[in-house]
XYZ file of C-alpha atoms in Angstrom:
693
model
C 44.914 -31.042 -20.043
C 46.168 -30.238 -16.561
C 43.520 -29.320 -14.023
C 44.308 -26.850 -11.266
C 42.726 -25.626 -8.059
C 43.446 -22.112 -6.799
C 42.990 -21.704 -3.024
C 42.811 -18.027 -2.124
C 41.346 -15.620 0.431
C 40.353 -12.055 1.104
C 42.569 -11.130 4.038
C 45.274 -12.540 6.272
C 44.633 -14.766 9.270
C 42.049 -16.995 7.583
C 43.894 -20.218 8.471
C 43.596 -21.391 4.882
C 46.499 -23.837 5.356
C 43.835 -26.229 6.690
C 42.001 -25.985 3.377
C 45.185 -26.184 1.283
C 46.240 -29.321 3.131
C 42.749 -30.803 2.779
C 42.634 -30.147 -0.964
C 46.081 -31.703 -1.383
C 44.865 -34.788 0.473
C 41.861 -35.011 -1.831
C 43.943 -34.601 -5.006
C 46.470 -37.253 -4.026
C 43.635 -39.766 -3.658
C 42.660 -39.178 -7.282
C 45.909 -38.886 -9.231
C 49.546 -39.801 -8.867
C 51.281 -36.637 -10.048
C 50.237 -33.518 -8.117
C 52.252 -30.328 -8.495
C 52.308 -27.234 -6.295
C 52.638 -23.614 -7.402
C 52.795 -20.512 -5.217
C 52.772 -17.384 -7.425
C 54.283 -15.079 -4.804
C 56.400 -16.063 -1.830
C 57.924 -14.244 1.135
C 61.599 -14.595 1.931
C 62.389 -17.392 4.345
C 61.182 -20.990 4.612
C 57.792 -21.928 3.204
C 56.431 -24.035 6.049
C 53.369 -25.281 4.201
C 55.247 -26.476 1.129
C 57.780 -28.259 3.322
C 54.859 -30.000 5.051
C 53.298 -30.975 1.713
C 56.615 -32.212 0.387
C 57.302 -34.342 3.474
C 53.779 -35.698 3.914
C 53.045 -36.499 0.272
C 56.605 -37.385 -0.736
C 56.625 -34.770 -3.496
C 59.534 -35.057 -5.912
C 58.955 -31.592 -7.382
C 62.021 -29.360 -7.470
C 61.358 -26.591 -4.885
C 62.779 -24.047 -7.332
C 59.782 -24.645 -9.631
C 57.201 -24.137 -6.896
C 57.506 -20.361 -6.670
C 56.720 -17.715 -9.251
C 58.745 -14.934 -7.624
C 59.193 -13.248 -4.267
C 57.160 -10.227 -3.236
C 60.020 -7.771 -3.673
C 60.501 -8.873 -7.290
C 56.758 -8.678 -7.881
C 56.463 -5.164 -6.437
C 59.394 -3.972 -8.524
C 58.139 -5.582 -11.730
C 54.630 -4.203 -11.305
C 55.901 -0.719 -10.480
C 58.218 -0.595 -13.497
C 56.261 -2.500 -16.158
C 52.686 -2.824 -14.903
C 50.445 -5.599 -13.706
C 50.002 -7.161 -17.138
C 53.697 -7.940 -17.308
C 53.674 -9.335 -13.770
C 50.762 -11.631 -14.618
C 52.371 -12.693 -17.898
C 55.586 -13.784 -16.171
C 53.676 -15.676 -13.470
C 51.512 -17.443 -16.072
C 54.613 -18.608 -17.948
C 56.119 -19.975 -14.749
C 52.890 -21.690 -13.794
C 52.699 -23.514 -17.119
C 56.250 -24.785 -16.710
C 54.938 -26.656 -13.659
C 51.557 -27.593 -15.133
C 52.989 -29.426 -18.130
C 54.650 -31.993 -15.839
C 51.682 -32.827 -13.587
C 48.161 -34.214 -13.802
C 46.839 -31.531 -11.477
C 48.337 -28.483 -9.751
C 47.408 -27.029 -6.376
C 47.903 -23.258 -6.491
C 48.488 -21.502 -3.167
C 47.225 -17.939 -3.471
C 48.864 -14.882 -1.927
C 48.542 -14.443 1.834
C 47.626 -10.733 2.065
C 50.466 -10.274 4.591
C 52.545 -7.099 4.113
C 52.749 -7.556 0.357
C 52.354 -3.896 -0.686
C 50.483 -5.094 -3.748
C 47.432 -2.970 -4.601
C 44.123 -4.814 -4.884
C 45.550 -8.210 -4.026
C 42.174 -9.928 -4.328
C 41.825 -8.958 -7.976
C 45.385 -10.137 -8.641
C 44.512 -13.583 -7.326
C 41.342 -13.587 -9.405
C 43.239 -12.604 -12.548
C 45.909 -15.239 -11.982
C 43.289 -17.932 -11.421
C 41.554 -16.986 -14.667
C 44.814 -16.959 -16.615
C 45.822 -20.317 -15.137
C 42.427 -21.737 -16.082
C 41.969 -22.697 -12.442
C 38.697 -22.642 -10.493
C 39.015 -20.856 -7.151
C 38.242 -22.023 -3.636
C 38.036 -18.808 -1.567
C 38.561 -19.010 2.188
C 37.054 -16.424 4.545
C 38.425 -16.093 8.063
C 35.848 -15.810 10.837
C 37.976 -15.743 13.969
C 36.870 -13.175 16.566
C 34.095 -11.954 14.258
C 30.395 -11.725 14.928
C 28.004 -14.102 13.256
C 26.546 -11.376 11.054
C 30.012 -10.182 10.014
C 31.020 -13.694 8.989
C 27.874 -14.128 6.914
C 28.380 -10.800 5.159
C 32.052 -11.405 4.407
C 31.362 -14.846 2.964
C 28.702 -13.512 0.634
C 30.846 -10.532 -0.348
C 33.853 -12.746 -1.058
C 31.817 -14.965 -3.359
C 30.463 -11.998 -5.289
C 33.926 -10.435 -5.504
C 35.518 -13.477 -7.155
C 32.443 -14.296 -9.224
C 32.258 -10.700 -10.408
C 35.863 -10.907 -11.593
C 34.989 -13.848 -13.829
C 36.269 -16.669 -11.628
C 34.874 -20.172 -11.609
C 34.107 -20.509 -7.891
C 34.162 -24.158 -6.772
C 32.772 -23.547 -3.294
C 33.169 -21.159 -0.361
C 34.945 -22.065 2.867
C 34.346 -20.031 6.006
C 37.074 -20.956 8.449
C 37.926 -20.436 12.122
C 34.438 -19.418 13.195
C 33.410 -19.637 16.838
C 32.458 -23.239 17.584
C 29.174 -22.212 19.175
C 28.204 -20.284 16.009
C 29.296 -22.901 13.489
C 25.998 -24.731 12.964
C 23.939 -21.548 12.746
C 26.346 -19.981 10.242
C 26.210 -23.130 8.108
C 22.410 -23.091 8.256
C 22.234 -19.400 7.327
C 24.586 -19.874 4.356
C 22.979 -23.048 3.024
C 21.325 -22.401 -0.312
C 22.034 -18.648 -0.213
C 24.780 -18.823 -2.844
C 25.015 -20.767 -6.129
C 27.881 -22.867 -4.748
C 28.301 -24.965 -1.584
C 29.395 -23.129 1.560
C 31.382 -25.136 4.101
C 31.900 -23.790 7.593
C 34.850 -24.958 9.700
C 35.055 -24.087 13.411
C 38.120 -22.698 15.109
C 40.249 -25.451 16.645
C 42.383 -24.420 19.650
C 44.768 -27.336 19.137
C 45.769 -25.898 15.757
C 46.552 -22.418 17.047
C 48.245 -23.715 20.192
C 52.048 -23.405 19.947
C 54.135 -26.456 20.765
C 56.552 -26.426 23.687
C 59.373 -26.691 21.135
C 58.127 -23.569 19.321
C 57.869 -21.666 22.600
C 61.380 -22.735 23.564
C 62.769 -21.577 20.228
C 60.988 -18.216 20.195
C 61.928 -17.394 23.806
C 65.488 -18.654 23.445
C 64.878 -21.152 26.233
C 67.090 -23.922 27.515
C 65.629 -27.423 27.830
C 66.449 -28.792 31.292
C 64.257 -31.910 31.071
C 62.089 -33.523 28.447
C 62.240 -35.604 25.293
C 61.165 -35.057 21.692
C 57.628 -36.258 22.329
C 57.246 -33.915 25.286
C 58.513 -30.916 23.317
C 55.967 -31.706 20.587
C 53.049 -31.226 22.993
C 50.654 -28.348 22.366
C 50.464 -25.634 24.999
C 46.687 -25.159 25.014
C 46.660 -22.760 27.942
C 49.059 -20.867 30.205
C 48.887 -20.994 33.976
C 51.113 -18.576 35.883
C 52.256 -19.794 39.273
C 53.368 -17.484 42.041
C 51.099 -18.296 44.940
C 50.874 -21.459 47.031
C 50.865 -24.949 45.561
C 47.211 -25.717 46.462
C 46.086 -22.599 44.589
C 48.214 -23.523 41.573
C 46.808 -27.052 41.463
C 43.266 -25.673 41.374
C 44.193 -23.544 38.352
C 45.758 -26.294 36.219
C 43.946 -27.204 33.008
C 44.551 -30.081 30.564
C 47.437 -29.283 28.229
C 48.463 -26.110 30.035
C 52.022 -24.797 30.250
C 52.896 -23.855 33.822
C 54.906 -20.629 33.968
C 56.642 -20.021 37.284
C 59.829 -18.434 38.625
C 62.715 -20.882 38.500
C 63.261 -20.745 42.250
C 59.818 -22.232 43.016
C 60.798 -25.886 43.192
C 57.604 -26.662 45.077
C 55.460 -25.515 42.152
C 57.624 -27.388 39.668
C 57.318 -30.675 41.577
C 53.635 -30.145 42.353
C 52.802 -29.516 38.683
C 54.706 -32.595 37.528
C 53.140 -34.726 40.264
C 49.698 -33.613 39.065
C 50.673 -34.543 35.512
C 51.919 -37.950 36.641
C 48.575 -38.575 38.333
C 46.724 -37.347 35.255
C 44.915 -34.636 37.212
C 45.386 -32.985 34.815
C 48.074 -33.793 32.226
C 50.099 -30.660 31.467
C 52.227 -29.647 28.475
C 55.260 -28.772 30.586
C 56.835 -26.204 32.891
C 58.442 -22.917 31.842
C 60.827 -21.366 34.389
C 61.451 -17.629 34.306
C 64.094 -15.280 35.775
C 66.868 -17.521 34.386
C 66.673 -19.442 37.648
C 67.195 -23.216 37.698
C 66.118 -25.516 40.559
C 68.786 -27.534 42.295
C 69.960 -30.923 41.075
C 67.888 -32.731 43.684
C 64.690 -31.066 42.489
C 65.467 -31.767 38.831
C 66.330 -35.398 39.588
C 63.013 -35.868 41.380
C 61.183 -34.014 38.599
C 62.630 -36.345 35.960
C 61.363 -39.380 37.896
C 57.935 -37.893 38.534
C 57.105 -37.247 34.886
C 59.670 -38.708 32.483
C 59.699 -36.910 29.130
C 57.716 -33.899 30.351
C 59.603 -30.742 29.352
C 60.999 -28.279 31.859
C 62.420 -25.205 30.110
C 64.284 -22.195 31.496
C 64.114 -18.660 30.004
C 65.866 -15.474 30.976
C 62.990 -12.982 31.232
C 60.625 -12.422 34.105
C 57.022 -13.553 34.011
C 55.351 -10.398 32.659
C 57.310 -9.923 29.386
C 57.323 -13.711 28.970
C 53.530 -13.698 29.231
C 53.248 -10.966 26.597
C 55.266 -13.023 24.136
C 53.440 -16.266 24.955
C 50.010 -14.804 24.265
C 51.156 -13.517 20.876
C 52.383 -16.931 19.729
C 50.293 -19.069 17.452
C 50.846 -22.639 16.315
C 51.810 -23.282 12.702
C 51.391 -26.173 10.318
C 54.780 -27.405 9.150
C 56.732 -30.611 8.617
C 57.803 -30.754 12.262
C 54.190 -30.805 13.511
C 52.627 -33.908 11.900
C 50.020 -34.151 14.672
C 48.687 -30.710 13.763
C 48.422 -31.870 10.159
C 46.195 -34.740 11.276
C 44.046 -32.320 13.279
C 43.745 -30.032 10.255
C 42.785 -32.886 7.933
C 40.274 -34.175 10.439
C 38.622 -30.749 10.556
C 38.524 -30.362 6.784
C 37.167 -33.848 6.162
C 34.515 -33.479 8.840
C 33.117 -30.110 7.808
C 33.797 -29.912 4.051
C 31.962 -32.199 1.656
C 35.040 -33.774 0.104
C 32.973 -36.037 -2.152
C 31.237 -32.996 -3.641
C 34.514 -31.083 -3.909
C 36.101 -34.050 -5.663
C 33.352 -33.986 -8.296
C 33.757 -30.254 -8.779
C 37.519 -30.440 -9.152
C 37.173 -33.121 -11.850
C 40.804 -34.135 -11.724
C 41.778 -36.388 -14.643
C 41.256 -40.053 -13.872
C 44.290 -42.279 -13.572
C 44.720 -46.010 -14.052
C 47.713 -45.896 -11.756
C 47.138 -46.681 -8.087
C 50.067 -45.603 -5.938
C 50.548 -46.750 -2.326
C 49.562 -43.289 -1.106
C 46.401 -43.272 -3.204
C 45.454 -46.729 -1.940
C 46.026 -45.835 1.719
C 44.060 -42.599 1.483
C 41.145 -44.303 -0.235
C 41.057 -46.805 2.618
C 40.647 -43.993 5.151
C 37.902 -42.419 3.069
C 36.060 -45.730 2.691
C 36.282 -46.483 6.422
C 35.035 -43.004 7.304
C 31.991 -43.365 5.042
C 30.340 -45.821 7.470
C 32.086 -45.536 10.839
C 32.573 -48.656 12.928
C 34.116 -49.413 16.319
C 37.444 -51.241 16.457
C 38.956 -52.575 19.677
C 42.722 -52.259 20.185
C 43.882 -54.630 22.941
C 47.369 -53.079 23.167
C 46.221 -49.797 24.657
C 49.446 -49.074 26.555
C 51.723 -49.409 23.497
C 53.051 -46.051 22.220
C 52.609 -46.837 18.509
C 49.028 -47.916 19.107
C 48.267 -44.721 21.032
C 49.773 -42.562 18.289
C 47.787 -44.450 15.661
C 44.648 -44.048 17.774
C 45.071 -40.287 17.789
C 45.394 -40.214 13.992
C 42.326 -42.419 13.554
C 40.255 -40.271 15.898
C 41.407 -36.967 14.423
C 40.609 -38.185 10.915
C 37.254 -39.622 11.983
C 38.121 -43.038 10.551
C 36.391 -45.093 13.249
C 35.447 -45.215 16.915
C 37.921 -46.921 19.221
C 38.049 -49.017 22.356
C 41.476 -49.369 23.973
C 42.211 -52.124 26.474
C 44.565 -52.031 29.424
C 44.751 -50.585 32.933
C 42.795 -47.372 32.471
C 45.068 -45.175 34.602
C 48.119 -46.540 32.800
C 46.598 -45.860 29.376
C 45.645 -42.315 30.371
C 49.067 -41.590 31.872
C 50.877 -42.983 28.825
C 48.713 -40.874 26.529
C 49.320 -37.803 28.713
C 53.077 -38.370 28.679
C 52.949 -38.526 24.876
C 50.718 -35.448 24.661
C 48.032 -37.524 22.944
C 44.355 -36.647 23.074
C 42.248 -39.802 23.032
C 39.026 -37.814 22.801
C 35.968 -39.892 23.613
C 37.670 -43.267 23.138
C 36.347 -46.036 25.329
C 38.961 -47.302 27.823
C 38.451 -50.701 29.473
C 40.600 -52.713 31.848
C 39.712 -56.394 31.269
C 40.903 -57.308 34.761
C 38.377 -55.059 36.484
C 35.647 -54.716 33.862
C 32.094 -55.630 34.764
C 32.034 -57.529 31.450
C 34.602 -60.051 32.641
C 32.107 -62.350 34.347
C 29.649 -62.479 31.444
C 32.514 -62.975 28.962
C 33.803 -65.854 31.096
C 30.392 -67.506 30.892
C 30.332 -67.123 27.098
C 33.836 -68.503 26.700
C 33.204 -71.440 29.062
C 30.111 -72.371 27.048
C 31.983 -72.150 23.730
C 34.917 -74.224 24.989
C 33.134 -76.664 27.256
C 33.957 -79.490 24.831
C 37.605 -78.771 25.552
C 37.101 -79.026 29.301
C 37.171 -75.277 30.005
C 35.511 -74.541 33.358
C 33.943 -71.274 34.492
C 36.889 -70.640 36.816
C 39.456 -71.203 34.066
C 37.455 -69.091 31.652
C 37.396 -66.237 34.186
C 41.196 -66.195 34.157
C 41.511 -66.563 30.378
C 39.186 -63.669 29.453
C 41.300 -61.201 31.427
C 43.852 -61.548 28.630
C 43.453 -58.472 26.403
C 43.262 -60.452 23.145
C 40.611 -62.828 24.468
C 38.685 -59.917 25.978
C 38.849 -57.924 22.726
C 37.775 -60.924 20.676
C 34.799 -61.454 22.970
C 33.838 -57.809 22.540
C 33.654 -58.450 18.804
C 31.791 -61.724 19.281
C 29.222 -60.105 21.574
C 28.653 -57.119 19.280
C 30.345 -54.538 21.514
C 32.947 -53.863 18.840
C 32.908 -54.410 15.090
C 36.477 -55.643 14.709
C 39.809 -56.061 16.468
C 43.430 -55.269 15.614
C 46.328 -56.564 17.696
C 49.856 -57.903 17.271
C 52.191 -54.907 17.699
C 53.547 -56.541 20.867
C 51.830 -59.948 20.695
C 52.626 -62.917 18.485
C 50.399 -63.857 15.565
C 49.260 -66.938 17.463
C 48.285 -64.883 20.524
C 46.275 -62.541 18.297
C 44.368 -64.975 16.107
C 43.987 -68.053 18.340
C 41.104 -66.422 20.275
C 39.392 -65.654 16.974
C 39.639 -69.290 15.868
C 38.183 -70.418 19.195
C 35.460 -67.784 19.597
C 34.486 -66.121 16.307
C 35.232 -69.079 13.990
C 34.778 -69.281 10.236
C 31.885 -67.718 8.411
C 29.343 -69.735 6.453
C 30.773 -70.889 3.132
C 34.416 -70.655 4.215
C 36.229 -73.877 5.042
C 39.322 -72.191 6.495
C 40.662 -68.860 7.692
C 43.326 -67.459 5.375
C 45.088 -64.189 4.739
C 46.134 -61.765 2.041
C 48.671 -58.986 1.733
C 47.932 -55.893 -0.330
C 51.187 -55.351 -2.193
C 51.340 -51.669 -3.110
C 53.739 -51.298 -6.037
C 54.674 -48.011 -7.654
C 51.706 -48.034 -10.024
C 49.248 -50.731 -8.896
C 48.029 -52.868 -6.030
C 48.293 -56.664 -6.116
C 46.683 -59.097 -3.689
C 48.819 -62.003 -2.440
C 47.273 -65.009 -0.664
C 47.935 -66.940 1.523
C 51.233 -65.703 2.951
C 50.660 -65.948 6.698
C 48.295 -68.682 7.933
C 48.038 -72.025 6.092
C 51.304 -73.968 5.651
C 50.260 -76.432 2.937
C 46.636 -76.097 1.785
C 45.130 -78.930 -0.270
C 43.269 -78.287 -3.529
C 39.924 -77.663 -1.789
C 41.495 -75.213 0.628
C 43.495 -73.510 -2.122
C 40.302 -72.945 -4.092
C 38.678 -71.495 -0.964
C 41.636 -69.151 -0.456
C 41.348 -67.982 -4.074
C 37.623 -67.258 -3.792
C 38.057 -65.474 -0.456
C 40.970 -63.430 -1.826
C 38.957 -62.370 -4.872
C 36.166 -61.161 -2.585
C 38.645 -59.253 -0.422
C 40.243 -57.669 -3.480
C 36.889 -56.506 -4.828
C 35.944 -55.137 -1.402
C 38.950 -52.844 -1.518
C 38.668 -51.656 -5.097
C 40.974 -54.167 -6.818
C 39.285 -55.888 -9.775
C 39.953 -59.620 -9.194
C 41.810 -61.504 -11.915
C 43.091 -64.651 -10.212
C 46.385 -66.355 -10.990
C 46.840 -69.793 -9.381
C 50.620 -69.856 -9.175
C 52.846 -72.847 -9.783
C 56.279 -73.658 -11.186
C 54.797 -74.342 -14.627
C 52.295 -72.636 -16.890
C 49.292 -74.280 -18.546
C 49.883 -77.895 -19.512
C 53.678 -77.621 -19.705
C 54.452 -79.343 -16.386
C 53.369 -82.198 -14.176
C 53.870 -83.369 -10.624
C 51.956 -83.354 -7.346
C 52.375 -79.601 -6.810
C 51.173 -78.697 -10.296
C 48.309 -81.171 -10.118
C 47.110 -79.625 -6.848
C 47.049 -76.139 -8.399
C 45.315 -77.450 -11.549
C 42.632 -79.136 -9.447
C 42.167 -76.007 -7.320
C 41.769 -73.904 -10.474
C 39.010 -76.171 -11.760
C 37.258 -76.029 -8.392
C 37.271 -72.203 -8.518
C 35.796 -72.253 -12.022
C 33.120 -74.702 -10.930
C 32.148 -72.836 -7.763
C 32.466 -69.316 -9.142
C 32.151 -69.286 -12.939
C 31.855 -65.509 -12.799
C 35.483 -65.100 -11.658
C 38.404 -64.737 -14.055
C 40.967 -67.376 -13.064
C 44.026 -68.916 -14.696
C 46.203 -71.755 -13.496
C 48.603 -73.322 -13.177
C 50.623 -70.241 -14.138
C 54.080 -68.957 -13.321
C 54.515 -65.579 -11.675
C 56.134 -63.900 -14.687
C 53.366 -65.057 -17.011
C 50.793 -63.834 -14.505
C 52.017 -60.228 -14.249
C 54.110 -59.476 -17.357
C 52.147 -59.017 -20.624
C 55.088 -59.836 -22.927
C 55.730 -63.164 -21.184
C 51.990 -63.913 -21.111
C 51.735 -63.324 -24.861
C 54.231 -66.140 -25.391
C 53.141 -68.616 -22.727
C 49.347 -68.129 -22.629
C 48.220 -66.034 -25.592
C 44.590 -64.994 -25.437
C 44.240 -65.432 -21.676
C 42.081 -62.843 -19.915
C 44.222 -63.156 -16.776
C 47.791 -63.803 -17.897
C 49.880 -60.638 -17.916
C 47.307 -58.685 -15.935
C 46.620 -60.771 -12.832
C 45.700 -58.803 -9.725
C 45.118 -61.665 -7.236
C 48.018 -64.083 -6.949
C 47.439 -67.322 -5.032
C 50.528 -69.181 -3.861
C 50.528 -72.968 -3.561
C 51.906 -73.006 -0.007
C 52.998 -70.766 2.850
C 56.698 -71.238 2.181
C 56.372 -69.846 -1.346
C 53.938 -67.077 -0.442
C 55.739 -65.765 2.618
C 59.134 -65.668 0.925
C 57.738 -64.087 -2.246
C 55.923 -61.258 -0.497
C 59.021 -60.446 1.550
C 61.265 -60.590 -1.515
C 58.985 -58.225 -3.455
C 58.658 -55.958 -0.427
C 62.401 -55.633 0.058
C 63.685 -55.852 -3.518
C 60.991 -53.903 -5.360
C 60.321 -51.377 -2.588
C 56.673 -52.404 -2.379
C 54.569 -51.524 0.659
C 53.008 -54.670 2.115
C 49.710 -54.030 3.913
C 48.632 -56.989 6.010
C 48.201 -59.746 6.751
C 44.463 -59.213 6.375
C 42.558 -62.215 7.688
C 39.595 -63.535 5.720
C 37.094 -66.288 6.346
C 36.179 -65.251 9.897
C 32.582 -64.374 10.739
C 33.769 -61.039 12.109
C 37.022 -59.184 11.353
C 40.156 -59.662 13.447
C 43.535 -58.629 12.039
C 47.124 -59.132 13.058
C 49.966 -56.602 13.048
C 53.649 -57.185 12.590
C 55.554 -56.586 15.793
C 57.615 -54.107 13.804
C 54.511 -52.241 12.614
C 54.866 -48.500 12.196
C 52.154 -46.046 13.237
C 50.946 -45.730 9.639
C 50.777 -49.526 9.324
C 48.483 -49.642 12.351
C 46.303 -46.850 10.977
C 45.929 -48.664 7.661
C 45.181 -52.044 9.256
C 42.522 -50.527 11.514
C 40.929 -48.835 8.488
C 40.867 -52.173 6.643
C 39.278 -53.850 9.651
C 36.612 -51.152 9.853
C 35.839 -51.609 6.151
C 35.581 -55.390 6.576
C 33.003 -54.766 9.299
C 30.835 -52.512 7.145
C 28.839 -55.418 5.774
C 27.538 -56.447 9.192
C 25.314 -54.865 11.822
C 27.178 -52.136 13.753
C 28.305 -52.649 17.343
C 25.915 -51.805 20.114
């Protein structure tokens, strides 16, 4: 039976898109097939559904998402009554529900609908759909007592209409009142009450949105600059010194287009990071001369300068009425929204209350989202040596917004800050360290010289070596100042992991450092080892890789069933390669009799039940292997790439194993999401050790 969740409200302006997005995130962690249904829709684009479709790669036909538009609903209700309206909407809901494991229902928005008693309509629809409700109460610009009263009244309203209320969400409350409201609501109602503070970055319009609404012309700026949030507006008309005093982080400077001095002064301040601004908006349809614009483009490359026709006063009126929106073109706002929801709502409790049907399928999206949840459950600090790289900075913002881990970024501090400012990225309370000037450099040099004295490393040489970001980051992990490290987006694998071999070294019980890839197929996750580190392991090393890979698999929710791969299955073949795999298999059984292991076995017999039934009938591993151990690097590396490219699998890794503390390498072609996932894995690997100081 399909399970549904009905997110609704009591009035407009409650910002419930944050909750709808958060619930969708939660559902996609649990099941593969999630549908969306909006009973009533306004004419025009549905920004939230387009965001959900893009972010969660929904294949649902948009035509099935909507029950009917508001005009049709008003007409139908006026002519044939509410019962008929509800009956039609229920039929259309069930057409969606029959094709999905769970359906997220987006209630009406109380915005100019002309429907009488809209709250009771939502309640009736939820009951007819068999969907529990998650009511959202908006608290923006309301007093503490008003918020408390409305939350209690909303619960009693839906409960009194026979709804199964999952929990209450009070959203957009004043940040300074949030904790007190949560305390006053705790235990006062039969269901949990989660209180989410107002977040200015969500309501802040982007420069692109402002440009579109005002009909502006972009004179300077790139896509990243136009995506910045305008968190404040500063109107310039006086002298430059007075304007500079008024600038605030993320502000949009609004000034007449003939004030080239204010334009250049604002951009110079941004370039210096004192403070970073969102951009400059020129009024009066005036444009500075070419010389000014040329200098402006060099002062702050990518920072938008936009010209509009109106004068400052009507422009100001329109600016202050604008509010940011969640949609597919604002992925950063989606991360902010999810971070808020996951921080202030008890998603574990909500997950239990939703009781979505369990699924044996594990899609790539489900696997990635579970990683973030697992990392967030016990936050650790990860050091990112490539702090000036754009992809790393964008990944850092996602990780911080989602509360996945704490971060240390390495590099010249002013350069990191300026790069982040140019990208419109908020690094929050991340730790920024320049290895070249850090007070830690001298003590790290002493540690490294002691560790490498047998190789002739002197204190002077060590002092030079530890200024390298990868060596410095590795020493932070070694000395307990970070829990793990991720590098490699612009460095080679050797440059990333050599310091770990020299400084951190292998953990007790591991003879070598090896690696695995998590291969995320359409319906399951397989673990491949070793595809990145050891060229030709002997039988002892191969057994070690298998045992390490099984432990890694179990750590990340993959039940280990080990296939020791070869070009023959069972006793059908012979030769040095097969003999090595056979010996390694016996060593695994001897060392870890609790593990399920089969070998030698061919790949098809390991993963395909019909082939396994012929080649190894009765095996507990054949046909259902989850950990596949390759006999050498040549085979493993080529196989993972072939599966990745030919089968469309997502390859997460390489994840290093066998080190005393976690260090992981990125591909130099890593995307932002790849970096996010690898950092989450590193944080999870660190959860079994004492946290960083």
